[in-house]
């Protein structure tokens, strides 16, 4: 598959007095005449909130509306999402919109803990209500560190979830850095998921971080895109996020082929140092891949289109 870059769409600029930094983790809900893009933004450096903007389905560079308020805010003190909420996966189910999100809380020994929550909308994805104070996906006997950034889709009477699972913390330059792999969970109701702890996409080495999987089904194959980085110079350096790829015939066995993504850094500009957090959506007007650029989304998000 060959992707053709079409450029940056949006970056925050003190919008409404509270979008001061980052437009991170673009997560797309496909509507009849538009694409609703949920993203994470920051009023202060250490906390993130979620809102959305609408794009023309025929021309993704045309912004139709920017929502002026957060749709998800931080949880109460002591909860898994007290310091930030970031969108991850979204789908329609029985006239409702399910938004799976990553919740962040600060820690003492390591910088953070991140788990998965769920919010549901009954007005086509404009407003949401969290279903619970606690997470729907958490650490357990197999996964002691984190369970976050899920992509979820419904097929053959099951909700299939692919998510980022923490594998370790490494101390680098007197700071702890997290590593992840990709794991799978399933559910009959979209709320209660079974985690078996089995690795789906393996790390190239123990310090690699793999995150934000998204799946496109095409020609009887499941195509997974994700971002991966190292644990050393990864803040816009040589180990920064790049786009990874794997494919499967049955959702169980995956073949990783990062070299086939054909979407690399630009020579200069907003995505010249990093490509992160992909999200793929099929529309009647083309198949689009949205992604963040430099600074983990500090430079904004843009898109590429699949060359048919």
mmCIF file of C-alpha atoms in Angstrom, residues 109-294:
data_model
loop_
_atom_site.group_PDB
_atom_site.id
_atom_site.type_symbol
_atom_site.label_atom_id
_atom_site.label_comp_id
_atom_site.label_asym_id
_atom_site.label_seq_id
_atom_site.Cartn_x
_atom_site.Cartn_y
_atom_site.Cartn_z
ATOM 1 C CA UNK A 109 8.441 6.550 41.159
ATOM 2 C CA UNK A 110 7.673 6.641 37.422
ATOM 3 C CA UNK A 111 6.128 9.607 35.546
ATOM 4 C CA UNK A 112 2.632 8.218 34.963
ATOM 5 C CA UNK A 113 0.138 5.381 34.814
ATOM 6 C CA UNK A 114 -2.243 5.007 31.874
ATOM 7 C CA UNK A 115 -5.343 2.814 31.594
ATOM 8 C CA UNK A 116 -8.453 2.712 29.377
ATOM 9 C CA UNK A 117 -11.880 4.223 29.953
ATOM 10 C CA UNK A 118 -15.103 4.407 27.955
ATOM 11 C CA UNK A 119 -17.526 7.286 27.346
ATOM 12 C CA UNK A 120 -20.787 7.012 25.392
ATOM 13 C CA UNK A 121 -22.658 9.589 23.306
ATOM 14 C CA UNK A 122 -26.340 9.580 22.405
ATOM 15 C CA UNK A 123 -26.218 12.681 20.172
ATOM 16 C CA UNK A 124 -24.010 11.479 17.314
ATOM 17 C CA UNK A 125 -20.736 12.140 19.087
ATOM 18 C CA UNK A 126 -21.221 15.751 20.218
ATOM 19 C CA UNK A 127 -21.359 15.144 23.973
ATOM 20 C CA UNK A 128 -20.253 12.173 26.038
ATOM 21 C CA UNK A 129 -20.759 10.682 29.455
ATOM 22 C CA UNK A 130 -18.196 8.398 31.087
ATOM 23 C CA UNK A 131 -19.738 5.039 31.946
ATOM 24 C CA UNK A 132 -17.738 4.677 35.158
ATOM 25 C CA UNK A 133 -15.241 6.274 37.489
ATOM 26 C CA UNK A 134 -12.873 3.343 37.030
ATOM 27 C CA UNK A 135 -11.220 1.918 33.891
ATOM 28 C CA UNK A 136 -12.672 -0.793 31.662
ATOM 29 C CA UNK A 137 -9.167 -2.046 30.815
ATOM 30 C CA UNK A 138 -6.561 -2.196 33.550
ATOM 31 C CA UNK A 139 -3.391 -3.882 34.776
ATOM 32 C CA UNK A 140 -3.616 -7.487 35.907
ATOM 33 C CA UNK A 141 -1.534 -10.563 36.690
ATOM 34 C CA UNK A 142 -0.251 -10.706 33.078
ATOM 35 C CA UNK A 143 0.090 -6.953 32.482
ATOM 36 C CA UNK A 144 1.493 -5.102 35.499
ATOM 37 C CA UNK A 145 2.266 -1.677 33.968
ATOM 38 C CA UNK A 146 -0.368 -0.196 31.624
ATOM 39 C CA UNK A 147 -3.232 -0.994 29.228
ATOM 40 C CA UNK A 148 -4.111 1.881 26.938
ATOM 41 C CA UNK A 149 -4.544 3.442 23.456
ATOM 42 C CA UNK A 150 -7.027 0.868 22.115
ATOM 43 C CA UNK A 151 -8.513 0.501 18.652
ATOM 44 C CA UNK A 152 -11.898 -1.247 18.755
ATOM 45 C CA UNK A 153 -14.167 -2.585 16.023
ATOM 46 C CA UNK A 154 -17.250 -4.832 15.956
ATOM 47 C CA UNK A 155 -17.251 -7.955 13.796
ATOM 48 C CA UNK A 156 -18.936 -11.369 14.016
ATOM 49 C CA UNK A 157 -20.794 -10.586 17.271
ATOM 50 C CA UNK A 158 -17.636 -9.486 19.111
ATOM 51 C CA UNK A 159 -15.894 -6.250 19.982
ATOM 52 C CA UNK A 160 -12.252 -6.722 18.989
ATOM 53 C CA UNK A 161 -9.728 -4.543 20.805
ATOM 54 C CA UNK A 162 -6.050 -4.091 19.995
ATOM 55 C CA UNK A 163 -4.245 -1.991 22.553
ATOM 56 C CA UNK A 164 -0.910 -0.826 23.904
ATOM 57 C CA UNK A 165 0.386 -2.811 26.893
ATOM 58 C CA UNK A 166 3.297 -1.684 29.053
ATOM 59 C CA UNK A 167 6.226 -4.119 29.177
ATOM 60 C CA UNK A 168 8.761 -2.277 31.370
ATOM 61 C CA UNK A 169 10.224 1.002 32.601
ATOM 62 C CA UNK A 170 13.835 1.885 31.777
ATOM 63 C CA UNK A 171 15.920 4.546 33.479
ATOM 64 C CA UNK A 172 17.530 6.829 30.900
ATOM 65 C CA UNK A 173 19.473 9.943 31.912
ATOM 66 C CA UNK A 174 17.946 9.788 35.406
ATOM 67 C CA UNK A 175 14.417 9.589 33.975
ATOM 68 C CA UNK A 176 12.154 6.548 33.564
ATOM 69 C CA UNK A 177 10.907 5.778 30.027
ATOM 70 C CA UNK A 178 8.112 3.315 29.203
ATOM 71 C CA UNK A 179 8.117 0.492 26.646
ATOM 72 C CA UNK A 180 5.065 -1.219 25.144
ATOM 73 C CA UNK A 181 3.882 -4.002 22.891
ATOM 74 C CA UNK A 182 0.450 -4.648 21.304
ATOM 75 C CA UNK A 183 -2.036 -7.043 22.841
ATOM 76 C CA UNK A 184 -5.597 -8.181 22.068
ATOM 77 C CA UNK A 185 -8.818 -8.311 24.090
ATOM 78 C CA UNK A 186 -12.417 -9.136 23.173
ATOM 79 C CA UNK A 187 -15.875 -8.422 24.527
ATOM 80 C CA UNK A 188 -19.521 -9.239 23.842
ATOM 81 C CA UNK A 189 -20.857 -5.914 25.110
ATOM 82 C CA UNK A 190 -18.020 -3.450 24.429
ATOM 83 C CA UNK A 191 -17.521 -2.848 28.158
ATOM 84 C CA UNK A 192 -16.294 -6.050 29.805
ATOM 85 C CA UNK A 193 -13.166 -7.159 27.953
ATOM 86 C CA UNK A 194 -11.188 -10.364 28.362
ATOM 87 C CA UNK A 195 -7.401 -9.889 28.410
ATOM 88 C CA UNK A 196 -5.216 -12.972 28.057
ATOM 89 C CA UNK A 197 -1.882 -11.146 28.101
ATOM 90 C CA UNK A 198 -0.616 -12.673 24.841
ATOM 91 C CA UNK A 199 1.657 -10.552 22.678
ATOM 92 C CA UNK A 200 0.206 -9.744 19.223
ATOM 93 C CA UNK A 201 2.852 -7.407 17.810
ATOM 94 C CA UNK A 202 6.258 -8.168 19.301
ATOM 95 C CA UNK A 203 8.908 -5.642 20.125
ATOM 96 C CA UNK A 204 12.080 -5.614 18.047
ATOM 97 C CA UNK A 205 13.951 -5.219 21.326
ATOM 98 C CA UNK A 206 12.983 -4.831 24.974
ATOM 99 C CA UNK A 207 13.278 -1.026 24.875
ATOM 100 C CA UNK A 208 10.957 -0.514 21.903
ATOM 101 C CA UNK A 209 7.604 1.194 22.473
ATOM 102 C CA UNK A 210 4.765 0.225 20.109
ATOM 103 C CA UNK A 211 1.504 2.135 20.408
ATOM 104 C CA UNK A 212 -1.711 3.381 18.821
ATOM 105 C CA UNK A 213 -2.707 0.415 16.593
ATOM 106 C CA UNK A 214 -5.428 0.927 13.979
ATOM 107 C CA UNK A 215 -6.831 -1.662 11.563
ATOM 108 C CA UNK A 216 -8.020 -1.405 7.975
ATOM 109 C CA UNK A 217 -9.701 -4.420 6.358
ATOM 110 C CA UNK A 218 -9.028 -4.648 2.640
ATOM 111 C CA UNK A 219 -8.843 -7.521 0.110
ATOM 112 C CA UNK A 220 -9.628 -10.129 2.804
ATOM 113 C CA UNK A 221 -6.655 -9.003 4.877
ATOM 114 C CA UNK A 222 -6.444 -7.030 8.094
ATOM 115 C CA UNK A 223 -3.865 -4.257 7.782
ATOM 116 C CA UNK A 224 -2.576 -2.815 11.058
ATOM 117 C CA UNK A 225 -0.778 0.513 11.316
ATOM 118 C CA UNK A 226 0.893 1.650 14.518
ATOM 119 C CA UNK A 227 3.706 3.900 15.725
ATOM 120 C CA UNK A 228 6.954 2.694 17.264
ATOM 121 C CA UNK A 229 9.998 4.328 18.862
ATOM 122 C CA UNK A 230 13.127 3.599 20.843
ATOM 123 C CA UNK A 231 13.788 4.560 24.465
ATOM 124 C CA UNK A 232 16.817 6.809 23.997
ATOM 125 C CA UNK A 233 16.715 9.914 21.783
ATOM 126 C CA UNK A 234 12.992 9.740 20.919
ATOM 127 C CA UNK A 235 11.778 13.301 21.582
ATOM 128 C CA UNK A 236 12.116 14.436 17.950
ATOM 129 C CA UNK A 237 15.488 12.646 17.785
ATOM 130 C CA UNK A 238 16.805 9.589 15.952
ATOM 131 C CA UNK A 239 14.604 7.216 17.987
ATOM 132 C CA UNK A 240 11.391 9.237 17.520
ATOM 133 C CA UNK A 241 8.127 7.619 16.462
ATOM 134 C CA UNK A 242 7.835 6.158 12.980
ATOM 135 C CA UNK A 243 4.965 4.378 11.264
ATOM 136 C CA UNK A 244 4.847 0.580 11.559
ATOM 137 C CA UNK A 245 2.781 -2.007 9.714
ATOM 138 C CA UNK A 246 1.601 -5.604 10.079
ATOM 139 C CA UNK A 247 -0.992 -7.787 8.356
ATOM 140 C CA UNK A 248 -3.113 -10.784 9.266
ATOM 141 C CA UNK A 249 -5.671 -13.109 7.710
ATOM 142 C CA UNK A 250 -7.446 -14.035 10.943
ATOM 143 C CA UNK A 251 -6.662 -11.374 13.607
ATOM 144 C CA UNK A 252 -4.651 -13.981 15.538
ATOM 145 C CA UNK A 253 -1.355 -14.284 13.690
ATOM 146 C CA UNK A 254 0.326 -11.099 12.508
ATOM 147 C CA UNK A 255 3.276 -10.520 10.198
ATOM 148 C CA UNK A 256 5.196 -7.309 10.923
ATOM 149 C CA UNK A 257 6.498 -5.527 7.800
ATOM 150 C CA UNK A 258 7.385 -1.956 8.774
ATOM 151 C CA UNK A 259 9.239 -1.428 5.497
ATOM 152 C CA UNK A 260 5.959 -1.643 3.559
ATOM 153 C CA UNK A 261 4.330 1.442 5.095
ATOM 154 C CA UNK A 262 5.859 3.797 2.473
ATOM 155 C CA UNK A 263 5.259 6.883 4.622
ATOM 156 C CA UNK A 264 8.409 8.461 5.966
ATOM 157 C CA UNK A 265 9.575 11.759 7.408
ATOM 158 C CA UNK A 266 9.400 14.902 5.287
ATOM 159 C CA UNK A 267 12.637 16.745 4.496
ATOM 160 C CA UNK A 268 11.500 19.710 6.560
ATOM 161 C CA UNK A 269 8.427 21.114 8.264
ATOM 162 C CA UNK A 270 5.835 19.866 10.724
ATOM 163 C CA UNK A 271 6.467 16.110 10.214
ATOM 164 C CA UNK A 272 10.207 16.145 9.506
ATOM 165 C CA UNK A 273 11.211 14.594 12.854
ATOM 166 C CA UNK A 274 8.313 12.378 13.880
ATOM 167 C CA UNK A 275 5.320 10.454 12.507
ATOM 168 C CA UNK A 276 3.051 9.227 15.297
ATOM 169 C CA UNK A 277 -0.416 7.982 16.289
ATOM 170 C CA UNK A 278 -1.964 6.925 12.939
ATOM 171 C CA UNK A 279 -5.694 6.528 12.343
ATOM 172 C CA UNK A 280 -7.083 5.086 9.101
ATOM 173 C CA UNK A 281 -10.616 5.640 7.804
ATOM 174 C CA UNK A 282 -12.297 4.505 4.574
ATOM 175 C CA UNK A 283 -14.687 6.962 2.909
ATOM 176 C CA UNK A 284 -16.517 7.034 -0.451
ATOM 177 C CA UNK A 285 -13.980 9.663 -1.527
ATOM 178 C CA UNK A 286 -10.785 7.895 -0.550
ATOM 179 C CA UNK A 287 -8.987 6.096 2.256
ATOM 180 C CA UNK A 288 -7.293 8.549 4.595
ATOM 181 C CA UNK A 289 -4.510 8.084 7.122
ATOM 182 C CA UNK A 290 -4.392 10.789 9.793
ATOM 183 C CA UNK A 291 -1.271 11.213 11.923
ATOM 184 C CA UNK A 292 0.657 13.539 14.226
ATOM 185 C CA UNK A 293 3.963 15.156 13.397
ATOM 186 C CA UNK A 294 6.804 16.575 15.467
#
